[in-house]
PDB file of C-alpha atoms in Angstrom:
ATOM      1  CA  UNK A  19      -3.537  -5.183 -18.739  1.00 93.00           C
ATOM      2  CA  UNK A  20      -3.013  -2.585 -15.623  1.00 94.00           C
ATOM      3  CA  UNK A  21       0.518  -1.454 -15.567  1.00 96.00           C
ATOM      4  CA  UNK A  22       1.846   1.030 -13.398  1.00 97.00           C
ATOM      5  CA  UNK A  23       5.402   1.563 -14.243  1.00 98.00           C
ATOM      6  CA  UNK A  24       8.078   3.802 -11.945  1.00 98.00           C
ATOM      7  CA  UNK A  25      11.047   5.404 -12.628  1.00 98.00           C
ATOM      8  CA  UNK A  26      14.000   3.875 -11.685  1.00 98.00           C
ATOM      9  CA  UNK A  27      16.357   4.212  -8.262  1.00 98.00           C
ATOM     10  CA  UNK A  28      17.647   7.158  -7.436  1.00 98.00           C
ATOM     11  CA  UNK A  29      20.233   8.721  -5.239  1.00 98.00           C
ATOM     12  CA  UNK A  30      20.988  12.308  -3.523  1.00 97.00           C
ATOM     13  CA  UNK A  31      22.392  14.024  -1.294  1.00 98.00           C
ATOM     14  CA  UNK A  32      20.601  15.450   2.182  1.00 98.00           C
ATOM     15  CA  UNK A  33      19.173  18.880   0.921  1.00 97.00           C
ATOM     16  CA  UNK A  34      18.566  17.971  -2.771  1.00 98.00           C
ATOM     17  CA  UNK A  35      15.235  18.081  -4.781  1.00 98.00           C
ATOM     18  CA  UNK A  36      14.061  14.951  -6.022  1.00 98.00           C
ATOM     19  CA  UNK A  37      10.837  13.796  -8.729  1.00 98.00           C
ATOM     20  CA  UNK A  38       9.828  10.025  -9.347  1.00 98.00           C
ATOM     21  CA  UNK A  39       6.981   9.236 -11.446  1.00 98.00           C
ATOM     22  CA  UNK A  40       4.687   6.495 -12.054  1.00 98.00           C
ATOM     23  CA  UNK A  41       2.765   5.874 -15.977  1.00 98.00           C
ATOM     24  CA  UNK A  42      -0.185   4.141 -16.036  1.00 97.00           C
ATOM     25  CA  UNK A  43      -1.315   2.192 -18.511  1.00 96.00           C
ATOM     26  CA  UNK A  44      -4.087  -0.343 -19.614  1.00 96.00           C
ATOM     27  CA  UNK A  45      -6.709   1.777 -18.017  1.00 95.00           C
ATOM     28  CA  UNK A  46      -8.132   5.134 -18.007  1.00 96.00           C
ATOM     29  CA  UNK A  47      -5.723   7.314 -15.882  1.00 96.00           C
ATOM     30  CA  UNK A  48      -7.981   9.923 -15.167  1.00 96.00           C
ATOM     31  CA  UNK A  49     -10.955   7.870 -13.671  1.00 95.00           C
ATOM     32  CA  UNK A  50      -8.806   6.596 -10.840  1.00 95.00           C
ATOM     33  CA  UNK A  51      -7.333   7.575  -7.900  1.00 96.00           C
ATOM     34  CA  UNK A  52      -3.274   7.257  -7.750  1.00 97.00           C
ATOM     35  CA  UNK A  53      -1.888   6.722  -3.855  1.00 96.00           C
ATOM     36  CA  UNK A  54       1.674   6.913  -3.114  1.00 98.00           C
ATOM     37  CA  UNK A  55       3.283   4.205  -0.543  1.00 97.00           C
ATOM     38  CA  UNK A  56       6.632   4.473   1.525  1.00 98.00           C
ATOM     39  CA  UNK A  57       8.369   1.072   2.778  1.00 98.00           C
ATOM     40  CA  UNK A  58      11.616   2.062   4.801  1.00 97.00           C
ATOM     41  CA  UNK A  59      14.105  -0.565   4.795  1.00 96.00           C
ATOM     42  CA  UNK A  60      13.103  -3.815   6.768  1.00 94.00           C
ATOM     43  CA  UNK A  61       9.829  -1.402   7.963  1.00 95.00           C
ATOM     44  CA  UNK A  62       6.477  -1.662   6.910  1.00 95.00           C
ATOM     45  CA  UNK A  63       4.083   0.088   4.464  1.00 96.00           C
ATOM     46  CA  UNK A  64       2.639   3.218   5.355  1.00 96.00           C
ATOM     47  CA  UNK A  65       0.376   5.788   3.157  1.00 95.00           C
ATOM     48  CA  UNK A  66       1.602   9.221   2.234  1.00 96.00           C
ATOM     49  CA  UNK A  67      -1.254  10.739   0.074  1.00 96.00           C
ATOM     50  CA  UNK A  68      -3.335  10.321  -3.101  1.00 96.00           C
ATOM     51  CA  UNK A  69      -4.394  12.398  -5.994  1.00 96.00           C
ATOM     52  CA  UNK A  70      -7.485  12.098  -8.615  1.00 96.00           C
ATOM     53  CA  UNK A  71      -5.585  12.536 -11.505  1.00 96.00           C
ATOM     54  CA  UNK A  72      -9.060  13.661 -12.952  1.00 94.00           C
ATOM     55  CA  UNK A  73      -9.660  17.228 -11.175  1.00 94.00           C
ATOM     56  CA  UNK A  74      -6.401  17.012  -9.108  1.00 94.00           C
ATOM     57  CA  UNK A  75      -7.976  16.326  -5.767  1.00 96.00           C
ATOM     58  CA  UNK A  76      -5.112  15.852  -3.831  1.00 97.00           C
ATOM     59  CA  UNK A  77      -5.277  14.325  -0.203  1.00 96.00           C
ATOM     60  CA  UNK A  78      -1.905  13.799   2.359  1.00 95.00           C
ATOM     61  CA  UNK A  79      -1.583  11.636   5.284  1.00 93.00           C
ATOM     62  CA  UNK A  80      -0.973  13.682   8.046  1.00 92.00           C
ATOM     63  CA  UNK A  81       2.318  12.679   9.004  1.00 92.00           C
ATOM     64  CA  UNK A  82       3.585  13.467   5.501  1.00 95.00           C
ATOM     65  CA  UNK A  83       1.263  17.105   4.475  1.00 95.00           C
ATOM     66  CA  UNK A  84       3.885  19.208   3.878  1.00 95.00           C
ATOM     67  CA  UNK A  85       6.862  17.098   3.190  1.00 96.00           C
ATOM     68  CA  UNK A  86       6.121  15.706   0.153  1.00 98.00           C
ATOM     69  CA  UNK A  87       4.420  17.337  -3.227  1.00 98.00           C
ATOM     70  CA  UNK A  88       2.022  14.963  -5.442  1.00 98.00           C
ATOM     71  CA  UNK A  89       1.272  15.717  -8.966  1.00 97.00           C
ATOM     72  CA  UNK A  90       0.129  14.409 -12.418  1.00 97.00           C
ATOM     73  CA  UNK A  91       0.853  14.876 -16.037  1.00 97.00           C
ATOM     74  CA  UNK A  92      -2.502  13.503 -17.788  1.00 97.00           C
ATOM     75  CA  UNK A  93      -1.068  14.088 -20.755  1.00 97.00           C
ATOM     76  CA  UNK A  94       1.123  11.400 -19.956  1.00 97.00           C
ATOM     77  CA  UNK A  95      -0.929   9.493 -17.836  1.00 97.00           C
ATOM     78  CA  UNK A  96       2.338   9.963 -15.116  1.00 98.00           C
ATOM     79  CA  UNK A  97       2.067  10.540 -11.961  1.00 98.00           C
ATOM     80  CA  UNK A  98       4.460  12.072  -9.721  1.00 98.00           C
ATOM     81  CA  UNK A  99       6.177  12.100  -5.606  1.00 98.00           C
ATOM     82  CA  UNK A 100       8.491  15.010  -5.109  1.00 98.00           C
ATOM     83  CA  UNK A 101      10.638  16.615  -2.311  1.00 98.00           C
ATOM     84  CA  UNK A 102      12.243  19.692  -2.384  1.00 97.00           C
ATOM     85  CA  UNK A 103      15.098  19.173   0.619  1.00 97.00           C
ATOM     86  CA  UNK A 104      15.387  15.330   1.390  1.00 98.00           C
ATOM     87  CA  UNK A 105      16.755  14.351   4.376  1.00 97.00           C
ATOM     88  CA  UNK A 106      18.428  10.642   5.073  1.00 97.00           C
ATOM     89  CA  UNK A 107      14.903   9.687   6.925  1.00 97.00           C
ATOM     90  CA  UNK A 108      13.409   9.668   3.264  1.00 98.00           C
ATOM     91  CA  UNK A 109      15.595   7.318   2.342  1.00 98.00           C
ATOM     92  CA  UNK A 110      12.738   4.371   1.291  1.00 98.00           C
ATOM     93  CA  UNK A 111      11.428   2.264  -1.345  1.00 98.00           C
ATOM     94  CA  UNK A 112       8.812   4.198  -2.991  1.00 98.00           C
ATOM     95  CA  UNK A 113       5.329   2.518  -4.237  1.00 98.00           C
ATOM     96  CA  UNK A 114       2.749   4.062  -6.552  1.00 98.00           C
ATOM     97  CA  UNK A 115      -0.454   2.104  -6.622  1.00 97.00           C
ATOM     98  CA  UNK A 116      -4.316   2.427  -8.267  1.00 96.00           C
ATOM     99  CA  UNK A 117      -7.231   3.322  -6.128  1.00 93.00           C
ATOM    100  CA  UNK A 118     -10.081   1.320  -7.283  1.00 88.00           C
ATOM    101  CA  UNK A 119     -13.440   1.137  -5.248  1.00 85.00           C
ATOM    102  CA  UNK A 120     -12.225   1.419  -1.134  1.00 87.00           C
ATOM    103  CA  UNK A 121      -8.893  -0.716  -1.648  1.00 89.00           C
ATOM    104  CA  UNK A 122      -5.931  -0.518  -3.623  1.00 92.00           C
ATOM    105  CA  UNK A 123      -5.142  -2.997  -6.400  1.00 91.00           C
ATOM    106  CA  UNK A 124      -2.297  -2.554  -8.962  1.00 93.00           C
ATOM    107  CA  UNK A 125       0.771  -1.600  -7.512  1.00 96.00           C
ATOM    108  CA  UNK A 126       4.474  -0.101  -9.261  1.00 97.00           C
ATOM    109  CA  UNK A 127       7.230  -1.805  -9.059  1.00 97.00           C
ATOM    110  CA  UNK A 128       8.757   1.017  -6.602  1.00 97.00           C
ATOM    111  CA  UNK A 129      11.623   3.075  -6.605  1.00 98.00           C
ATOM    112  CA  UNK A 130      14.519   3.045  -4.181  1.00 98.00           C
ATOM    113  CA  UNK A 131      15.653   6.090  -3.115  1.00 98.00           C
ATOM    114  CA  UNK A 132      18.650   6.886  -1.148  1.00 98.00           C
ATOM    115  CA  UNK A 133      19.649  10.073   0.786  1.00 98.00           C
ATOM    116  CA  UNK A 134      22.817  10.002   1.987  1.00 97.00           C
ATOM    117  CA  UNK A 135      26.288  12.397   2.508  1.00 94.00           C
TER     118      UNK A 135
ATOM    119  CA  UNK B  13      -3.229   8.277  12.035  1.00 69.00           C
ATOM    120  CA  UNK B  14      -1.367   5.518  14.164  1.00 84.00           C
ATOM    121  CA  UNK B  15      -0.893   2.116  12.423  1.00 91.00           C
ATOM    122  CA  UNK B  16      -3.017  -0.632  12.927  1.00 96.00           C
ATOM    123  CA  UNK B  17      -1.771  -3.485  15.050  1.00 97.00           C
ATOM    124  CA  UNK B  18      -0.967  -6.397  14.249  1.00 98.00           C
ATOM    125  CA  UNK B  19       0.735  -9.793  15.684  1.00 98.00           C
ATOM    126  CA  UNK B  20       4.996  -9.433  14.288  1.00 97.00           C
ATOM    127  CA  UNK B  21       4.928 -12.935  13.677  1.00 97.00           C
ATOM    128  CA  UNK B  22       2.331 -16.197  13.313  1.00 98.00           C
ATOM    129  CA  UNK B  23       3.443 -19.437  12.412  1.00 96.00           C
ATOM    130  CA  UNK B  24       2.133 -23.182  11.285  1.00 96.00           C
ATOM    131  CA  UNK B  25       2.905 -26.356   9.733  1.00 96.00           C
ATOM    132  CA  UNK B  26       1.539 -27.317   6.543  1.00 96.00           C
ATOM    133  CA  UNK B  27      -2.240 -27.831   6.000  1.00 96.00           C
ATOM    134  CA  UNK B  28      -2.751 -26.017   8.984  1.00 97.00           C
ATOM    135  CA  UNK B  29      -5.236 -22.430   9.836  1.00 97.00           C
ATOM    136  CA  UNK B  30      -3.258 -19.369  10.886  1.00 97.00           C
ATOM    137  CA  UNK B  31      -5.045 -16.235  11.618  1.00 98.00           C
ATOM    138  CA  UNK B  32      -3.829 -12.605  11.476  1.00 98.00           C
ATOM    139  CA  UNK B  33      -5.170 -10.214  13.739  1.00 98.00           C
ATOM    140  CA  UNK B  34      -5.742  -6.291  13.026  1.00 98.00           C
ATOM    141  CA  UNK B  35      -6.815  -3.966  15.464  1.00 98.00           C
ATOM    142  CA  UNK B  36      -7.618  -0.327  15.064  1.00 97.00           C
ATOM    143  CA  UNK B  37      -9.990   2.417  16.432  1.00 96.00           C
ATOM    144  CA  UNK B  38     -14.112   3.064  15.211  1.00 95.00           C
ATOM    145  CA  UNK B  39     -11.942   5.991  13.129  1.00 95.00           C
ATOM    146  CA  UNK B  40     -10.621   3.198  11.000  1.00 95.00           C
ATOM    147  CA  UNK B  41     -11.299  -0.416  11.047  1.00 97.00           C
ATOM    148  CA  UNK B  42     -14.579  -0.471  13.179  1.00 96.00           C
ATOM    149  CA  UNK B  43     -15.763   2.486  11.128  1.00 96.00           C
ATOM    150  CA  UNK B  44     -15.915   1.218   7.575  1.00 96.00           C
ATOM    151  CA  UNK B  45     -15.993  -1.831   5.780  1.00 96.00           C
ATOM    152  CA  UNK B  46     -12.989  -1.275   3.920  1.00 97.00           C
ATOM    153  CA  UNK B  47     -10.305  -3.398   4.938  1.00 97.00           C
ATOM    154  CA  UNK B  48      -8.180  -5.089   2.932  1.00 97.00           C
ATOM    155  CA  UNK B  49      -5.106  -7.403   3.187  1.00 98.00           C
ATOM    156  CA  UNK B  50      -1.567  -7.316   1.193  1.00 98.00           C
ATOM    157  CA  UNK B  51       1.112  -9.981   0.959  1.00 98.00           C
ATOM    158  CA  UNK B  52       4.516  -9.370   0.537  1.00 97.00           C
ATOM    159  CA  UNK B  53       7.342 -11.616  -0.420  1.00 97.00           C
ATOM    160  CA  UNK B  54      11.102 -10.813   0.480  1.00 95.00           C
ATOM    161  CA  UNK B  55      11.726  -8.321  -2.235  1.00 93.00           C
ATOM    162  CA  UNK B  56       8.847  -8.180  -4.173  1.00 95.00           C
ATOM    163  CA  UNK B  57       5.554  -5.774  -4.723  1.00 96.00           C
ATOM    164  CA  UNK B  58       2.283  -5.824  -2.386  1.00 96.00           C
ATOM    165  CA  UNK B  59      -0.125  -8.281  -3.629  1.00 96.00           C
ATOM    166  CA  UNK B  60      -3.871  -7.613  -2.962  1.00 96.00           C
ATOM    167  CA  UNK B  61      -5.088 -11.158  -1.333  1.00 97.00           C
ATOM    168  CA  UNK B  62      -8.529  -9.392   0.636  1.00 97.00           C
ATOM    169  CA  UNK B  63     -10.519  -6.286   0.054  1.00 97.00           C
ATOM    170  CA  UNK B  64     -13.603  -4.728   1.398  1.00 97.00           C
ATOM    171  CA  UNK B  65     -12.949  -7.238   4.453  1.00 97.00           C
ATOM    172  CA  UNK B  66     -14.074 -10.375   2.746  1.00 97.00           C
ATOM    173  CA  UNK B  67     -13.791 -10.374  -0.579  1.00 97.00           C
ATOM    174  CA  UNK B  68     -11.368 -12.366  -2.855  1.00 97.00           C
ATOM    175  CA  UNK B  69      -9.843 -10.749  -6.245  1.00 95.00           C
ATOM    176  CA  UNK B  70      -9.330 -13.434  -9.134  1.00 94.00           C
ATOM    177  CA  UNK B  71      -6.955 -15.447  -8.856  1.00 95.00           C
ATOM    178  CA  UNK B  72      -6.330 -15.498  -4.848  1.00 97.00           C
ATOM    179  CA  UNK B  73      -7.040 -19.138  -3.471  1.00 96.00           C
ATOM    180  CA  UNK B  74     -10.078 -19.666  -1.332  1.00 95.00           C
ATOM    181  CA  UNK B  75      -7.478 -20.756   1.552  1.00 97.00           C
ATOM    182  CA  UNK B  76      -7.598 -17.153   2.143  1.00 98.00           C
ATOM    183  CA  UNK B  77     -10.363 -15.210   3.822  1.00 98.00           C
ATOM    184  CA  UNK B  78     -11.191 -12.396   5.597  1.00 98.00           C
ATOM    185  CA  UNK B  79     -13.796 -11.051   8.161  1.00 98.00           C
ATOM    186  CA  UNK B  80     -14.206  -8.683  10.937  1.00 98.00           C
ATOM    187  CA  UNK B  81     -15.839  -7.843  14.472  1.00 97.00           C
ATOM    188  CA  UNK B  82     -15.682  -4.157  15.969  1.00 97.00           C
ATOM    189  CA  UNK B  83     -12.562  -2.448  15.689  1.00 97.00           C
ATOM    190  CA  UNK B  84     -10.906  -5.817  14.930  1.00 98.00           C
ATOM    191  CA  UNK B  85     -10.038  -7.514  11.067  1.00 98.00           C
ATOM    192  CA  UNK B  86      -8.677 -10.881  10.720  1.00 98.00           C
ATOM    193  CA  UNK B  87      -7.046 -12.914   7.781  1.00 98.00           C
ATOM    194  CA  UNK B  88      -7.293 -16.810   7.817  1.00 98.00           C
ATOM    195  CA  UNK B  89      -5.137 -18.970   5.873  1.00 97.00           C
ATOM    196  CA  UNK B  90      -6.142 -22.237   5.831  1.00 96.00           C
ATOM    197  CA  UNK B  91      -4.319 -25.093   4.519  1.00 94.00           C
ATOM    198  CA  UNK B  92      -1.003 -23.289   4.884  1.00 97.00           C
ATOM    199  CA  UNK B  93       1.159 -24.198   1.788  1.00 97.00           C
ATOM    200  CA  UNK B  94       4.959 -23.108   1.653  1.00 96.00           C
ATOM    201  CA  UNK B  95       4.287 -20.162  -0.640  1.00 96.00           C
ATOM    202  CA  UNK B  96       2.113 -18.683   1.906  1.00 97.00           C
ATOM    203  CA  UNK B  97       5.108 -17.485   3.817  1.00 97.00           C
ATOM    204  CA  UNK B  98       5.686 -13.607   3.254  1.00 98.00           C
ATOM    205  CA  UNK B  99       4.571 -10.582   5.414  1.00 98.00           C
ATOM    206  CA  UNK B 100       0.961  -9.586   5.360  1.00 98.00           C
ATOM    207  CA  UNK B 101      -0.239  -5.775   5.626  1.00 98.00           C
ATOM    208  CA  UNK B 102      -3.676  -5.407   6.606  1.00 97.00           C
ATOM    209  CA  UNK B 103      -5.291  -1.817   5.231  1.00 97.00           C
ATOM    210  CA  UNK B 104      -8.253   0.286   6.383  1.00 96.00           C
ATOM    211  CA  UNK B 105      -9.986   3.397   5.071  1.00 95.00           C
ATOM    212  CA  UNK B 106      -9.634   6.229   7.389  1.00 94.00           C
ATOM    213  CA  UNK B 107     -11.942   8.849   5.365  1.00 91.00           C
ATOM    214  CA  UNK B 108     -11.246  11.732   3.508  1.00 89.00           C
ATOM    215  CA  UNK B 109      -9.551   9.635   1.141  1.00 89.00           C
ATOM    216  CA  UNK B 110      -6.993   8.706   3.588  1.00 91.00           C
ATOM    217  CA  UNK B 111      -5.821   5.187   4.435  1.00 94.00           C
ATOM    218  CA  UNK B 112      -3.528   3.482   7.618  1.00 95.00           C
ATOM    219  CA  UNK B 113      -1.588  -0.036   7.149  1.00 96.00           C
ATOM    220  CA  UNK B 114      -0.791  -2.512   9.495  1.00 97.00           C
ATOM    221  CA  UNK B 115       2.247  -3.088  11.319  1.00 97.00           C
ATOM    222  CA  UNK B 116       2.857  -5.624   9.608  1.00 97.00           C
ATOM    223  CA  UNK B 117       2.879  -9.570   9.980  1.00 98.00           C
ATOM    224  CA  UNK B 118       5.492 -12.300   9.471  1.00 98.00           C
ATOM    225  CA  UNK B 119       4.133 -15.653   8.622  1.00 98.00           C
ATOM    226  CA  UNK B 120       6.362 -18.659   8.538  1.00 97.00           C
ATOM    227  CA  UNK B 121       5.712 -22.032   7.445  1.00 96.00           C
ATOM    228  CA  UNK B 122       7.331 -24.783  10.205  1.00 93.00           C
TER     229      UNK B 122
END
């Protein structure tokens, strides 16, 4: 069974550095792409970036290149979202999700992060 | 990349056909055949219901179903039960590995 499992909720102050991560499971991790999904409270879903955990082929949505840092661990078949200053804009639930063919199928739980002073 | 537009809300009484609209550019939706559709309950995670425009994963009832015409994607629900209402995403490849959601619609069952 395809699990994608993320860290849980987090909370920081504007400024801060923040990682989340999300560990596959139940399939190869290397053989598919890993996409990274941002839901802002009562807002919709909009896509941030991907990686190929394979070759780490890394590709950003333009509104977020530069913002935001993905990564991978395949040693851990994790994958990762990082900031290094968040602001209170960031604050968002946070979805990793699997790549497979054009679409995206399994998706993480999320994570809820909050930015605030 | 600008999201793709969608009605905020459709609505219907039970047994009835509601259809979602999606509208974006020949950069997105009119330029590939990869569309796909997402439902989302009040708390819960995205749930693949359409991908590659038409096609249904396991498991998704054939109420549901997809197709397309230019720049334009639509989702039809037909036979509307109760646990059909939730927000629906529709999704498009944008190349380069990059993709573009929906606005986002509401769909409530009368």
């Amino acid at each position: 069974e395809v699990r994608l499992v993320q860290s849980g909720a987090e909370a920081r102050k504007p400024g801060e550095a923040l990682k989340i991560s999300c560990k596959g499971s139940g399939y190869t991790f290397t053989n598919s792409w890993i996409g990274w999904v941002r839901q802002m409270p009562g807002k919709g879903l909009e896509w941030m970036g991907i990686m190929y955990p394979g070759d780490s082929d890394t590709r950003y949505s333009p509104s977020f290149r530069g913002q935001i840092t993905i990564s991978a661990d395949n040693s851990i078949s994790t994958a990762y979202l990082q900031w290094s200053s968040l602001k209170a804009s960031d604050t968002a639930m946070y979805y990793c999700a699997r790549r497979i063919g054009a679409f995206v199928d399994f998706w993480g739980q999320g994570t809820l992060v909050t930015v605030s002073s | 990349q600008s999201a793709l537009t969608q009605p905020r809300s459709v609505s219907g009484s039970p047994g009835q056909s509601v259809t979602i609209s999606c509208t974006g550019t020949s950069s997105d939706v009119g330029g590939y055949d990869y569309v796909s559709w997402y439902q989302q309950h009040p708390g819960k995670t995205p749930k693949l219901m359409i991908y590659d425009v038409t096609k249904r994963p396991s498991g998704v009832p054939d109420r549901f179903s997809g197709s397309k015409f230019g720049n334009t994607a639509s989702l039809t629900i037909s036979g509307l039960q109760a646990e059909d209402e939730a927000d629906y995403y529709c999704c498009s490849y944008a190349g380069d590995y990059i993709y573009v959601f929906g606005s986002g619609t509401t769909v409530t069952v009368l």
